[in-house]
CSV table of N, CA, C and O and ligand atoms in Angstrom, one decimal:
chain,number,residue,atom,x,y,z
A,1182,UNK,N,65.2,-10.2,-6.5
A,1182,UNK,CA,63.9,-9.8,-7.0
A,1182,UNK,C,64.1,-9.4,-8.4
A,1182,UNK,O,64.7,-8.4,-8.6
A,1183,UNK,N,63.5,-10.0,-9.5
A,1183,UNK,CA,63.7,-9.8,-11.0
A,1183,UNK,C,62.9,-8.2,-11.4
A,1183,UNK,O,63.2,-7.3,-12.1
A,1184,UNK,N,62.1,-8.4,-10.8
A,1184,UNK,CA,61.2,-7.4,-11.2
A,1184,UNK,C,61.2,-5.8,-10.4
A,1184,UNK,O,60.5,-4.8,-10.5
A,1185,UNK,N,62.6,-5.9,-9.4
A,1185,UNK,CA,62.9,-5.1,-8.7
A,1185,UNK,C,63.8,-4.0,-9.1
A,1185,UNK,O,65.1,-4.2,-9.0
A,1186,UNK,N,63.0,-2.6,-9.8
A,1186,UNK,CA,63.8,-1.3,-9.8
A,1186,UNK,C,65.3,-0.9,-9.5
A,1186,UNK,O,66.2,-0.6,-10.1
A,1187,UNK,N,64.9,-1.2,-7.6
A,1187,UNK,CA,66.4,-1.0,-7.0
A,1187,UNK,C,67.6,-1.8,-7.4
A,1187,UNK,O,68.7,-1.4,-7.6
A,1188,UNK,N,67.0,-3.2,-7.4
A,1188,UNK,CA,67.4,-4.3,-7.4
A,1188,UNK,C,68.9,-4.1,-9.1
A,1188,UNK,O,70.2,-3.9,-9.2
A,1189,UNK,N,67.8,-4.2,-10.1
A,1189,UNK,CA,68.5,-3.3,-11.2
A,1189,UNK,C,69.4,-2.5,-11.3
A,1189,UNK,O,70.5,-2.6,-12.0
A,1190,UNK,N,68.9,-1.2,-10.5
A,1190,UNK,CA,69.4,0.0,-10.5
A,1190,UNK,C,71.3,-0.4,-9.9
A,1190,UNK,O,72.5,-0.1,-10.3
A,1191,UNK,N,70.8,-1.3,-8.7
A,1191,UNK,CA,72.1,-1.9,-7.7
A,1191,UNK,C,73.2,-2.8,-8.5
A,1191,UNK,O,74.4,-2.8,-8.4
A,1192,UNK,N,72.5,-3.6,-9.5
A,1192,UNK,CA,73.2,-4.4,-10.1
A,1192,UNK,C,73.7,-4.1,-11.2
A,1192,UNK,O,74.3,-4.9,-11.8
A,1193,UNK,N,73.3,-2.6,-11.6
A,1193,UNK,CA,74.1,-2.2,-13.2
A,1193,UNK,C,72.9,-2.5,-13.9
A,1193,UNK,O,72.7,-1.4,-14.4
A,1194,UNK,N,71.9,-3.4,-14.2
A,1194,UNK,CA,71.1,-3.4,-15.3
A,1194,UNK,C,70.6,-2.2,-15.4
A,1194,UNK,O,70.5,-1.9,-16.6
A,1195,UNK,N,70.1,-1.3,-14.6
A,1195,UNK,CA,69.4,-0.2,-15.0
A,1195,UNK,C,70.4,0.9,-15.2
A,1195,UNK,O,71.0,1.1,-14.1
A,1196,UNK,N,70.9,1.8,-16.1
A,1196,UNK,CA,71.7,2.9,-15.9
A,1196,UNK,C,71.3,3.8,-14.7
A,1196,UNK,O,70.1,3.9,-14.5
A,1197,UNK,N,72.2,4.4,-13.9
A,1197,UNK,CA,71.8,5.2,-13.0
A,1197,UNK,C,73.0,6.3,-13.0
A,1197,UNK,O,74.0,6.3,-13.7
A,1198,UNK,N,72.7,7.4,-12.0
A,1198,UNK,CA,73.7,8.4,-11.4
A,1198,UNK,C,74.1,7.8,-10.3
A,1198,UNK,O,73.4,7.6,-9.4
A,1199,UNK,N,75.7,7.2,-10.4
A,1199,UNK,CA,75.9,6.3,-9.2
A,1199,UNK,C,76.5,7.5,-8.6
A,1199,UNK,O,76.7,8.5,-9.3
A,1200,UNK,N,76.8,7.3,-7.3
A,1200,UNK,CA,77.5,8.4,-6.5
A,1200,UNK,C,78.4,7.5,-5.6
A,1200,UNK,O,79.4,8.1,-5.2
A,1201,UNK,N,78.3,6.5,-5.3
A,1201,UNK,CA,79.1,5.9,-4.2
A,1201,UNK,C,78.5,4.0,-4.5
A,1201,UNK,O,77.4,3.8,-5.1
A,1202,UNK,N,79.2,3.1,-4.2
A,1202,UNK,CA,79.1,2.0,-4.6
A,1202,UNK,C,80.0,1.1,-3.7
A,1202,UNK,O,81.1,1.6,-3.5
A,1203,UNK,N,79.9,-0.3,-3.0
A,1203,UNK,CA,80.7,-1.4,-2.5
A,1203,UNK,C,79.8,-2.5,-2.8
A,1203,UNK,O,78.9,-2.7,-3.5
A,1204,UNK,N,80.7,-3.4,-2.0
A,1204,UNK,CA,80.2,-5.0,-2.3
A,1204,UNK,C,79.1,-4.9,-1.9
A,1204,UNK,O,78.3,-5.5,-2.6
A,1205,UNK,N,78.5,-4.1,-0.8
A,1205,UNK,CA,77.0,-4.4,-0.2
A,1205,UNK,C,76.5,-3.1,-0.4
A,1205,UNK,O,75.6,-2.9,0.4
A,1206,UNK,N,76.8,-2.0,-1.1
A,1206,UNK,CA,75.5,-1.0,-1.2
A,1206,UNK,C,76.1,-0.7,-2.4
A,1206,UNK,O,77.2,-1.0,-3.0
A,1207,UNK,N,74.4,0.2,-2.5
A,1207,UNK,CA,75.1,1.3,-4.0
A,1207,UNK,C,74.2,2.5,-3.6
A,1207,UNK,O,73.2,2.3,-2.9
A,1208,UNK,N,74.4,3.5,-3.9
A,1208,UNK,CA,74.1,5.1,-3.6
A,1208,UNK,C,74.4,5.7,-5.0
A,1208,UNK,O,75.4,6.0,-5.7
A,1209,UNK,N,73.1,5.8,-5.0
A,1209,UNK,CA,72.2,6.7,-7.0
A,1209,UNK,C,72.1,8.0,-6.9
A,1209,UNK,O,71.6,8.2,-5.7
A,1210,UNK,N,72.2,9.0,-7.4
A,1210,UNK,CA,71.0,10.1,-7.5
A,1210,UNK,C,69.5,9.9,-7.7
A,1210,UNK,O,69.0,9.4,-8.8
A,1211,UNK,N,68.8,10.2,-6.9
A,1211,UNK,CA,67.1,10.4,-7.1
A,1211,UNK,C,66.6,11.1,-8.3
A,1211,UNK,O,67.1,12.1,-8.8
A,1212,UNK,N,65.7,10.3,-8.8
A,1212,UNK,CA,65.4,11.0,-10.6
A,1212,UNK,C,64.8,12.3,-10.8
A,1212,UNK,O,64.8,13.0,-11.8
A,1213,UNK,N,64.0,12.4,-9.2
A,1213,UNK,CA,63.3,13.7,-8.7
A,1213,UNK,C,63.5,14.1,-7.4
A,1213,UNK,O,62.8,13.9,-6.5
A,1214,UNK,N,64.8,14.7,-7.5
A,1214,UNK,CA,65.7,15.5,-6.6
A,1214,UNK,C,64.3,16.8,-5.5
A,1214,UNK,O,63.6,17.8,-5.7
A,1215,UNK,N,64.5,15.8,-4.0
A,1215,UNK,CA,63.7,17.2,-3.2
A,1215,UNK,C,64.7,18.1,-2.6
A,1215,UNK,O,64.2,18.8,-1.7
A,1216,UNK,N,66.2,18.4,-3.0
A,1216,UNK,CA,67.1,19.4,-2.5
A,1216,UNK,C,67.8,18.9,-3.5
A,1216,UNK,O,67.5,18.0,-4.3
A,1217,UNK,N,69.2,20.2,-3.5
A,1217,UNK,CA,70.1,20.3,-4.3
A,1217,UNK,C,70.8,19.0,-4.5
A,1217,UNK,O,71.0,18.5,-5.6
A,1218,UNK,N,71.2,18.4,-3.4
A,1218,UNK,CA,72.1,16.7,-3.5
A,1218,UNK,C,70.6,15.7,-2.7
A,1218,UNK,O,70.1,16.0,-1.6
A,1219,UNK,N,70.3,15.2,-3.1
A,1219,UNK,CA,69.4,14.1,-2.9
A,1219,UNK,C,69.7,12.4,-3.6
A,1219,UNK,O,69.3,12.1,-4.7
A,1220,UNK,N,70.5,11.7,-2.8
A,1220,UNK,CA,70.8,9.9,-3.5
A,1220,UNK,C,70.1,9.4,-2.2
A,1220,UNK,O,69.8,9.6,-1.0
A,1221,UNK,N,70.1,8.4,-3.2
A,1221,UNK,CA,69.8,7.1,-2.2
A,1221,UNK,C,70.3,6.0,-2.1
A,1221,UNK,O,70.8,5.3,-3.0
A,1222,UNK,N,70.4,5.5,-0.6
A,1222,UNK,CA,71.7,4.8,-0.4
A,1222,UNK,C,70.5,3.2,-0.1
A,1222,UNK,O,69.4,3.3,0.3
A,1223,UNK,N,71.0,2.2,-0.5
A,1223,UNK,CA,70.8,1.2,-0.9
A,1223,UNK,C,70.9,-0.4,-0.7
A,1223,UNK,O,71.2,-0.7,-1.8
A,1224,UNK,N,70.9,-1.2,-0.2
A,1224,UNK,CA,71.6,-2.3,0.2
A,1224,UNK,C,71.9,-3.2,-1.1
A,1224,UNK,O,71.1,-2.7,-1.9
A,1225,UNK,N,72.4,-3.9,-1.7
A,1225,UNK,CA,72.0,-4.4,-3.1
A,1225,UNK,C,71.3,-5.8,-2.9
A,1225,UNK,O,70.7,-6.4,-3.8
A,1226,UNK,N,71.4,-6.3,-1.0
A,1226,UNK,CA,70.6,-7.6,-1.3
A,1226,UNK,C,69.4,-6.9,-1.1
A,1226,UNK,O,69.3,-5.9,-0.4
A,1227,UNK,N,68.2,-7.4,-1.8
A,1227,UNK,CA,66.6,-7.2,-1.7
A,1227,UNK,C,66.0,-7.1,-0.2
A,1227,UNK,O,65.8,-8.2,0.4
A,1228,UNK,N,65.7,-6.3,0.3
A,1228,UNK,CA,65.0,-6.0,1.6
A,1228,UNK,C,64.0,-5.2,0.9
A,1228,UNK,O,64.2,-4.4,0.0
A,1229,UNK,N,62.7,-5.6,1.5
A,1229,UNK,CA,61.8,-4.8,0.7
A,1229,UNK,C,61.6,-3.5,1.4
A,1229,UNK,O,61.5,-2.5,0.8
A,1230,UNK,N,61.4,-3.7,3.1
A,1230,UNK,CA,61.5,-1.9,3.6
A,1230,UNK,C,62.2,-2.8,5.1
A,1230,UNK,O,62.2,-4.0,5.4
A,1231,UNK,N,62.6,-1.7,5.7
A,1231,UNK,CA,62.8,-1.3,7.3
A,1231,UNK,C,62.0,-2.8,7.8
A,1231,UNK,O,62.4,-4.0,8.0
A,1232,UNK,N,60.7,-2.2,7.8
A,1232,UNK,CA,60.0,-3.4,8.4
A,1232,UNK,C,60.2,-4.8,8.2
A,1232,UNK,O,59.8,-5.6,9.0
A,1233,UNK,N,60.7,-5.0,7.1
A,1233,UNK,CA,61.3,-6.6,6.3
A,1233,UNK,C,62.6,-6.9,6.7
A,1233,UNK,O,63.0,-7.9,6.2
A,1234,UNK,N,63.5,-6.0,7.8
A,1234,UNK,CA,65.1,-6.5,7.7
A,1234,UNK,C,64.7,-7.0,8.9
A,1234,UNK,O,63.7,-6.8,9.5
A,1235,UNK,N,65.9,-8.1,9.2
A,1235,UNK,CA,65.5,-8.8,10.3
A,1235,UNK,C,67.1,-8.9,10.8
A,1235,UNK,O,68.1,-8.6,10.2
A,1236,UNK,N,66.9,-9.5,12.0
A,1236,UNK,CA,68.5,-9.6,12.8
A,1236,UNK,C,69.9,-9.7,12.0
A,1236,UNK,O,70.9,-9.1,12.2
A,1237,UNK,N,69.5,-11.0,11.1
A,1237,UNK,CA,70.8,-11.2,10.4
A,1237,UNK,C,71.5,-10.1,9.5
A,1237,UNK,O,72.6,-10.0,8.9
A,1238,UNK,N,70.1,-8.8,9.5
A,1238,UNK,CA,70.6,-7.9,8.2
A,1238,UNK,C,71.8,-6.9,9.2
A,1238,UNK,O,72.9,-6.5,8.7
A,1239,UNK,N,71.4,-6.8,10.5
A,1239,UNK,CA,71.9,-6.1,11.2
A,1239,UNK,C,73.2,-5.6,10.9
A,1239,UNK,O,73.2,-4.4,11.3
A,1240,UNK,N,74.5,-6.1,10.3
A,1240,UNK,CA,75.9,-5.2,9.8
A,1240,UNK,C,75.6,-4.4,8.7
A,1240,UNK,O,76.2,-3.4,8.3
A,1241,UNK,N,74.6,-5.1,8.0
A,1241,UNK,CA,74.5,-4.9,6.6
A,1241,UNK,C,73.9,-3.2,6.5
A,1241,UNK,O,74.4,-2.3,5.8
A,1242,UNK,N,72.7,-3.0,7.4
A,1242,UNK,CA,72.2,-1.9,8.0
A,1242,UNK,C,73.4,-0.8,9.0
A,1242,UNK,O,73.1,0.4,9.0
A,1243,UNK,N,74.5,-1.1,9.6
A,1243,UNK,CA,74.7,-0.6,10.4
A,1243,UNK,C,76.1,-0.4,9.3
A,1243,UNK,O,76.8,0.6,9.4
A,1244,UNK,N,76.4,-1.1,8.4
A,1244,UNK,CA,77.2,-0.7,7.5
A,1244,UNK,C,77.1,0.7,6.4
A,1244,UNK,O,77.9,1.6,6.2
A,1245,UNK,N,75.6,0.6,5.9
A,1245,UNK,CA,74.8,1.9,5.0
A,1245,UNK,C,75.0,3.2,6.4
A,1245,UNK,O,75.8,4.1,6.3
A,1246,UNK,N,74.2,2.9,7.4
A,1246,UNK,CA,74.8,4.0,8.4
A,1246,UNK,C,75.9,4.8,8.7
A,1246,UNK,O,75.9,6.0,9.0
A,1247,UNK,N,77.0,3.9,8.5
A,1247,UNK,CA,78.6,4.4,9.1
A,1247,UNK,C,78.9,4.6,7.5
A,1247,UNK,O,80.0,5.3,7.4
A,1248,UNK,N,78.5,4.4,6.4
A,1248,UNK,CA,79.0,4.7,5.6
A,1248,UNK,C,78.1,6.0,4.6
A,1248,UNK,O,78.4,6.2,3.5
A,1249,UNK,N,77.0,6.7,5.4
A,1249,UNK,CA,76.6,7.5,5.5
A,1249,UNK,C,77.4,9.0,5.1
A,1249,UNK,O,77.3,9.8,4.2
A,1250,UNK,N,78.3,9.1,6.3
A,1250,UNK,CA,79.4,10.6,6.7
A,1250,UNK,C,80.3,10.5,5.3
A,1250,UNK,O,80.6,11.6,4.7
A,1251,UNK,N,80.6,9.1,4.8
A,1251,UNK,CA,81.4,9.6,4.4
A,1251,UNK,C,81.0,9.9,2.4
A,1251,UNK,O,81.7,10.5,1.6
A,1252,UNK,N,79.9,9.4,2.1
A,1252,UNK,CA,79.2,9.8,1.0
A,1252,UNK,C,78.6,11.5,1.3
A,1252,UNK,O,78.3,12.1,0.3
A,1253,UNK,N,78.5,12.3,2.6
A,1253,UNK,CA,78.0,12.9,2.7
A,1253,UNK,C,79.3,13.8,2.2
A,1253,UNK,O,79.3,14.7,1.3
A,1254,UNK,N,80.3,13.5,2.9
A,1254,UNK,CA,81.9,14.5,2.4
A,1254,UNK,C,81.7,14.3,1.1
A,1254,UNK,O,81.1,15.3,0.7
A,1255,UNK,N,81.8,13.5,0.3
A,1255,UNK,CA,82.0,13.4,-0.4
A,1255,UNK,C,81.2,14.4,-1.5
A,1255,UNK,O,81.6,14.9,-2.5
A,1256,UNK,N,80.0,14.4,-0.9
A,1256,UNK,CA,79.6,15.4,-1.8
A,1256,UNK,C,78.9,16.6,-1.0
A,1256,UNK,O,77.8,17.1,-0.9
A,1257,UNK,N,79.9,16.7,-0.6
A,1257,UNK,CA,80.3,18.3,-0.1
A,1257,UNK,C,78.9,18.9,1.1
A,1257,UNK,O,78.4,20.0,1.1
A,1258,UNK,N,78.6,18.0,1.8
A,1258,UNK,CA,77.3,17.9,2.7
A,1258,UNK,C,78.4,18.8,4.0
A,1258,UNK,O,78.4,17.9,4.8
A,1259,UNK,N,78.8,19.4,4.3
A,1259,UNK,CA,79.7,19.9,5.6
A,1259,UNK,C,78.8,20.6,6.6
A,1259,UNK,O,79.2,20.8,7.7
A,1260,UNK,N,77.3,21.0,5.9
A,1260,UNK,CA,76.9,21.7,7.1
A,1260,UNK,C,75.7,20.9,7.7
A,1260,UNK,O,74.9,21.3,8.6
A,1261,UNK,N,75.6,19.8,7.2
A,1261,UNK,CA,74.7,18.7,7.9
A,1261,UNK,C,74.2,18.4,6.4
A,1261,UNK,O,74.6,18.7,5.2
A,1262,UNK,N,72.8,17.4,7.1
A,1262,UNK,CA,72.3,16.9,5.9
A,1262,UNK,C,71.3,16.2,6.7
A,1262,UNK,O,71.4,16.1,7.9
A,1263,UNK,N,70.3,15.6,6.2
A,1263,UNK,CA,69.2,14.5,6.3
A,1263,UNK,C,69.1,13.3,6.3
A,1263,UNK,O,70.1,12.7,5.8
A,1264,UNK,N,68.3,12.7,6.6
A,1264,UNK,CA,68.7,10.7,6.5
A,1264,UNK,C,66.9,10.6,6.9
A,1264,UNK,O,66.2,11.0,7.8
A,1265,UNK,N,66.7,9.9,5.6
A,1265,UNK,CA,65.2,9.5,5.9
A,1265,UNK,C,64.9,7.9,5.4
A,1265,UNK,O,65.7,7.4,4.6
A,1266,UNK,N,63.9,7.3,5.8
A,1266,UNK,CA,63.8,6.4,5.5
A,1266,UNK,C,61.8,6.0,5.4
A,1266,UNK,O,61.3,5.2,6.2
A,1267,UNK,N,61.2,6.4,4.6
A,1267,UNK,CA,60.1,6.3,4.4
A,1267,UNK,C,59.6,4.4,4.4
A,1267,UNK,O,59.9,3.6,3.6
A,1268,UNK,N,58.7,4.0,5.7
A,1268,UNK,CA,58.6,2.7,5.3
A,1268,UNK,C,56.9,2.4,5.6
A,1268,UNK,O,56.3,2.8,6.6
A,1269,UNK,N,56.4,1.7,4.5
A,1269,UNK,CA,55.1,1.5,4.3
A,1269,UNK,C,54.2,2.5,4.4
A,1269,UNK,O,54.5,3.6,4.7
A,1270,UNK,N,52.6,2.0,4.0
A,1270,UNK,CA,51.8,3.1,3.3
A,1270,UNK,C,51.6,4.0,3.9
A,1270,UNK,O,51.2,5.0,3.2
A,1271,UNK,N,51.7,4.3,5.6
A,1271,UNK,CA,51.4,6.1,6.1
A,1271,UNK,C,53.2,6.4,6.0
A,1271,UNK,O,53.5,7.6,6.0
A,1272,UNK,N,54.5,5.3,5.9
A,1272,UNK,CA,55.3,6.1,5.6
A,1272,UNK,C,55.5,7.0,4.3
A,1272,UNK,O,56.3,7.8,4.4
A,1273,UNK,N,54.9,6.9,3.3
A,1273,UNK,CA,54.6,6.8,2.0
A,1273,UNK,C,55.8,6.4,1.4
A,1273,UNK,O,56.4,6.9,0.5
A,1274,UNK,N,55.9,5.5,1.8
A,1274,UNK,CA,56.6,4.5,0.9
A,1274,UNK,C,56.4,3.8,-0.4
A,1274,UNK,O,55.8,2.8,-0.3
A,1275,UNK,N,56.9,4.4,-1.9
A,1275,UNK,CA,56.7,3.9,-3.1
A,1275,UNK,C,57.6,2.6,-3.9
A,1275,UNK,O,57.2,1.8,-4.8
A,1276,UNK,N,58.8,3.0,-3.3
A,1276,UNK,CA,59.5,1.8,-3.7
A,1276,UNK,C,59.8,0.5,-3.1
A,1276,UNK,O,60.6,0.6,-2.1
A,1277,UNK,N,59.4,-0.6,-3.5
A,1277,UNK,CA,59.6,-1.5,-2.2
A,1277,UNK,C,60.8,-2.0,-1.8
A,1277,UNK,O,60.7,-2.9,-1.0
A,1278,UNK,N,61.9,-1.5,-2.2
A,1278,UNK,CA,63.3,-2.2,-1.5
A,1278,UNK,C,63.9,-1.1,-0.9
A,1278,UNK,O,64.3,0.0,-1.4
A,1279,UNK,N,64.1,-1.5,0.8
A,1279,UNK,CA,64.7,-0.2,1.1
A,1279,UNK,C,65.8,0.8,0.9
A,1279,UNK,O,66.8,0.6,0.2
A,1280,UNK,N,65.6,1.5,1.4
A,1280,UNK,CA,66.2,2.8,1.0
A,1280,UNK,C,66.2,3.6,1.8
A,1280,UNK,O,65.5,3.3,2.8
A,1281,UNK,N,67.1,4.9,1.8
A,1281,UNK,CA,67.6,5.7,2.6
A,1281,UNK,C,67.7,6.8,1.8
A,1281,UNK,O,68.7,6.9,1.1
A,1282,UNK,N,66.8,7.8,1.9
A,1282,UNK,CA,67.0,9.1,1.5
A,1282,UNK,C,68.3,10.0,2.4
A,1282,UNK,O,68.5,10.0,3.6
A,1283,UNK,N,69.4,10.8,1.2
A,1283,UNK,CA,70.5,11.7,1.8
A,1283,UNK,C,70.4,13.0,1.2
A,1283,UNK,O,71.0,13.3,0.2
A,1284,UNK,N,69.6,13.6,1.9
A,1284,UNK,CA,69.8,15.0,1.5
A,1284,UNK,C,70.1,15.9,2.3
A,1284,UNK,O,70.0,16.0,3.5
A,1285,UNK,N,70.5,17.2,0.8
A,1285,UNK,CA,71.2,18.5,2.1
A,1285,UNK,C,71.4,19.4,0.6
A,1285,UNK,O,70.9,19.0,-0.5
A,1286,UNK,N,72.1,20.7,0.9
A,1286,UNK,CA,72.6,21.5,0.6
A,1286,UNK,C,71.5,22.9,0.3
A,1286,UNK,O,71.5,23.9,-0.5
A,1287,UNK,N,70.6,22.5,1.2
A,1287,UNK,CA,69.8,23.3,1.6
A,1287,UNK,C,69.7,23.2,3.0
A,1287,UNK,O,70.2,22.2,3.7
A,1288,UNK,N,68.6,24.6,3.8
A,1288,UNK,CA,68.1,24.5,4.9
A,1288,UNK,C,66.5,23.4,5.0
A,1288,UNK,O,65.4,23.5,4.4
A,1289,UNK,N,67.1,22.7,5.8
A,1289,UNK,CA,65.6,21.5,6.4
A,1289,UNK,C,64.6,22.5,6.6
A,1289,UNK,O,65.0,23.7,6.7
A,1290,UNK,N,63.1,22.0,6.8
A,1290,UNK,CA,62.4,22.1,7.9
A,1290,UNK,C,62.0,21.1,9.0
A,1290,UNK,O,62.5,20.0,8.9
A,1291,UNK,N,61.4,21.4,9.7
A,1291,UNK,CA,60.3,20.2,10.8
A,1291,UNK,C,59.6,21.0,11.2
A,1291,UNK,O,59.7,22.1,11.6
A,1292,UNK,N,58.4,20.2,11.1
A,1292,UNK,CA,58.0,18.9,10.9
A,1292,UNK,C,58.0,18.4,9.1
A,1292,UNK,O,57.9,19.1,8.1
A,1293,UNK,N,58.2,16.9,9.2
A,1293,UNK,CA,58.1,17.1,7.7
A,1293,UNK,C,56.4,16.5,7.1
A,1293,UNK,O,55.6,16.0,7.8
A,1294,UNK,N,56.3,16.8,5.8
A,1294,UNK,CA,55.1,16.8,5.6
A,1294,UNK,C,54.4,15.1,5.5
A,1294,UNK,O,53.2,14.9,5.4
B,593,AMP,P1,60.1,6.5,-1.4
B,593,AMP,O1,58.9,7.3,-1.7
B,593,AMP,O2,60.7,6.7,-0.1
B,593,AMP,O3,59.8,5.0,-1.7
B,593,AMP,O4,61.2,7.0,-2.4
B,593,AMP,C1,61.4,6.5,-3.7
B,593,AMP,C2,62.3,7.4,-4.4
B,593,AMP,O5,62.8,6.8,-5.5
B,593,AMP,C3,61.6,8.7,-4.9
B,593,AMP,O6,62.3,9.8,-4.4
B,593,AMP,C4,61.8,8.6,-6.5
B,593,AMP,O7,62.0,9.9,-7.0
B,593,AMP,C5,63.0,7.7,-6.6
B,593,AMP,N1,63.1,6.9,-7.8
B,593,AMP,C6,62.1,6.1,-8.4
B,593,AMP,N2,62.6,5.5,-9.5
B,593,AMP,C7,63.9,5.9,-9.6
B,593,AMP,C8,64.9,5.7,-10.5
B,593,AMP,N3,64.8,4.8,-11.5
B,593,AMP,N4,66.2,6.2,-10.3
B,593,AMP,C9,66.4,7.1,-9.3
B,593,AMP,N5,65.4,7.4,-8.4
B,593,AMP,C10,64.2,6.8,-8.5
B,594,ZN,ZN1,65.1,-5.0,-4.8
């Protein structure tokens, strides 16, 4: 997708705060941080949300997952952390390529707003 933010962001055209990076993701810092560590973890092929991946994405997704824990060590998440994934308009979803919110280094609440 040419006109796609993430897409950019994933491929080096856009400068970003990388935090973690492979052949199939990339994990940014958020430009407006809702906790102290807040990235977003990323796929670099274009999926526009959750609702758009389909069977074949299945490793590709279960890959961002398992590789979750270890972006979380990495930056120093030890006492848990969060994993969100906002999809479509009551999820309020703003960006269209999915994404995976990782935050922590604060205390959560629930419910969230
Ligand atoms: P969502 O509302 O789940 O679609 O989340 C989109 C997130 O992307 C928000 O938290 C934004 O702050 C973040 N965001 C938007 N543009 C950028 C950017 N260029 N670099 C980093 N984060 C961004
Ligand atoms: Zn994209």
């Amino acid at each position: 997708m040419s006109d796609c933010i993430f897409c950019k962001i994933a491929n080096g055209e856009i400068p970003s705060q990388m935090a973690y990076e492979d052949d199939r993701i990339a994990v940014f810092h958020d430009l407006e941080p809702q906790a102290p560590v807040h990235v977003l973890m990323v796929p670099k092929k274009h999926i526009a949300s959750l609702d758009a991946a389909e069977a074949e994405d299945s490793a590709l997704l279960g890959h961002i997952l398992t590789t979750v824990k270890k972006v979380a060590a990495e930056l120093g998440l030890e006492n848990g952390y969060r994993l969100v994934c906002n999809c479509g308009q009551d999820g309020l979803q703003t960006v269209q390529h999915l994404h995976f919110h990782l935050l922590g280094k604060r205390q959560m609440s629930w419910p969230p707003g």
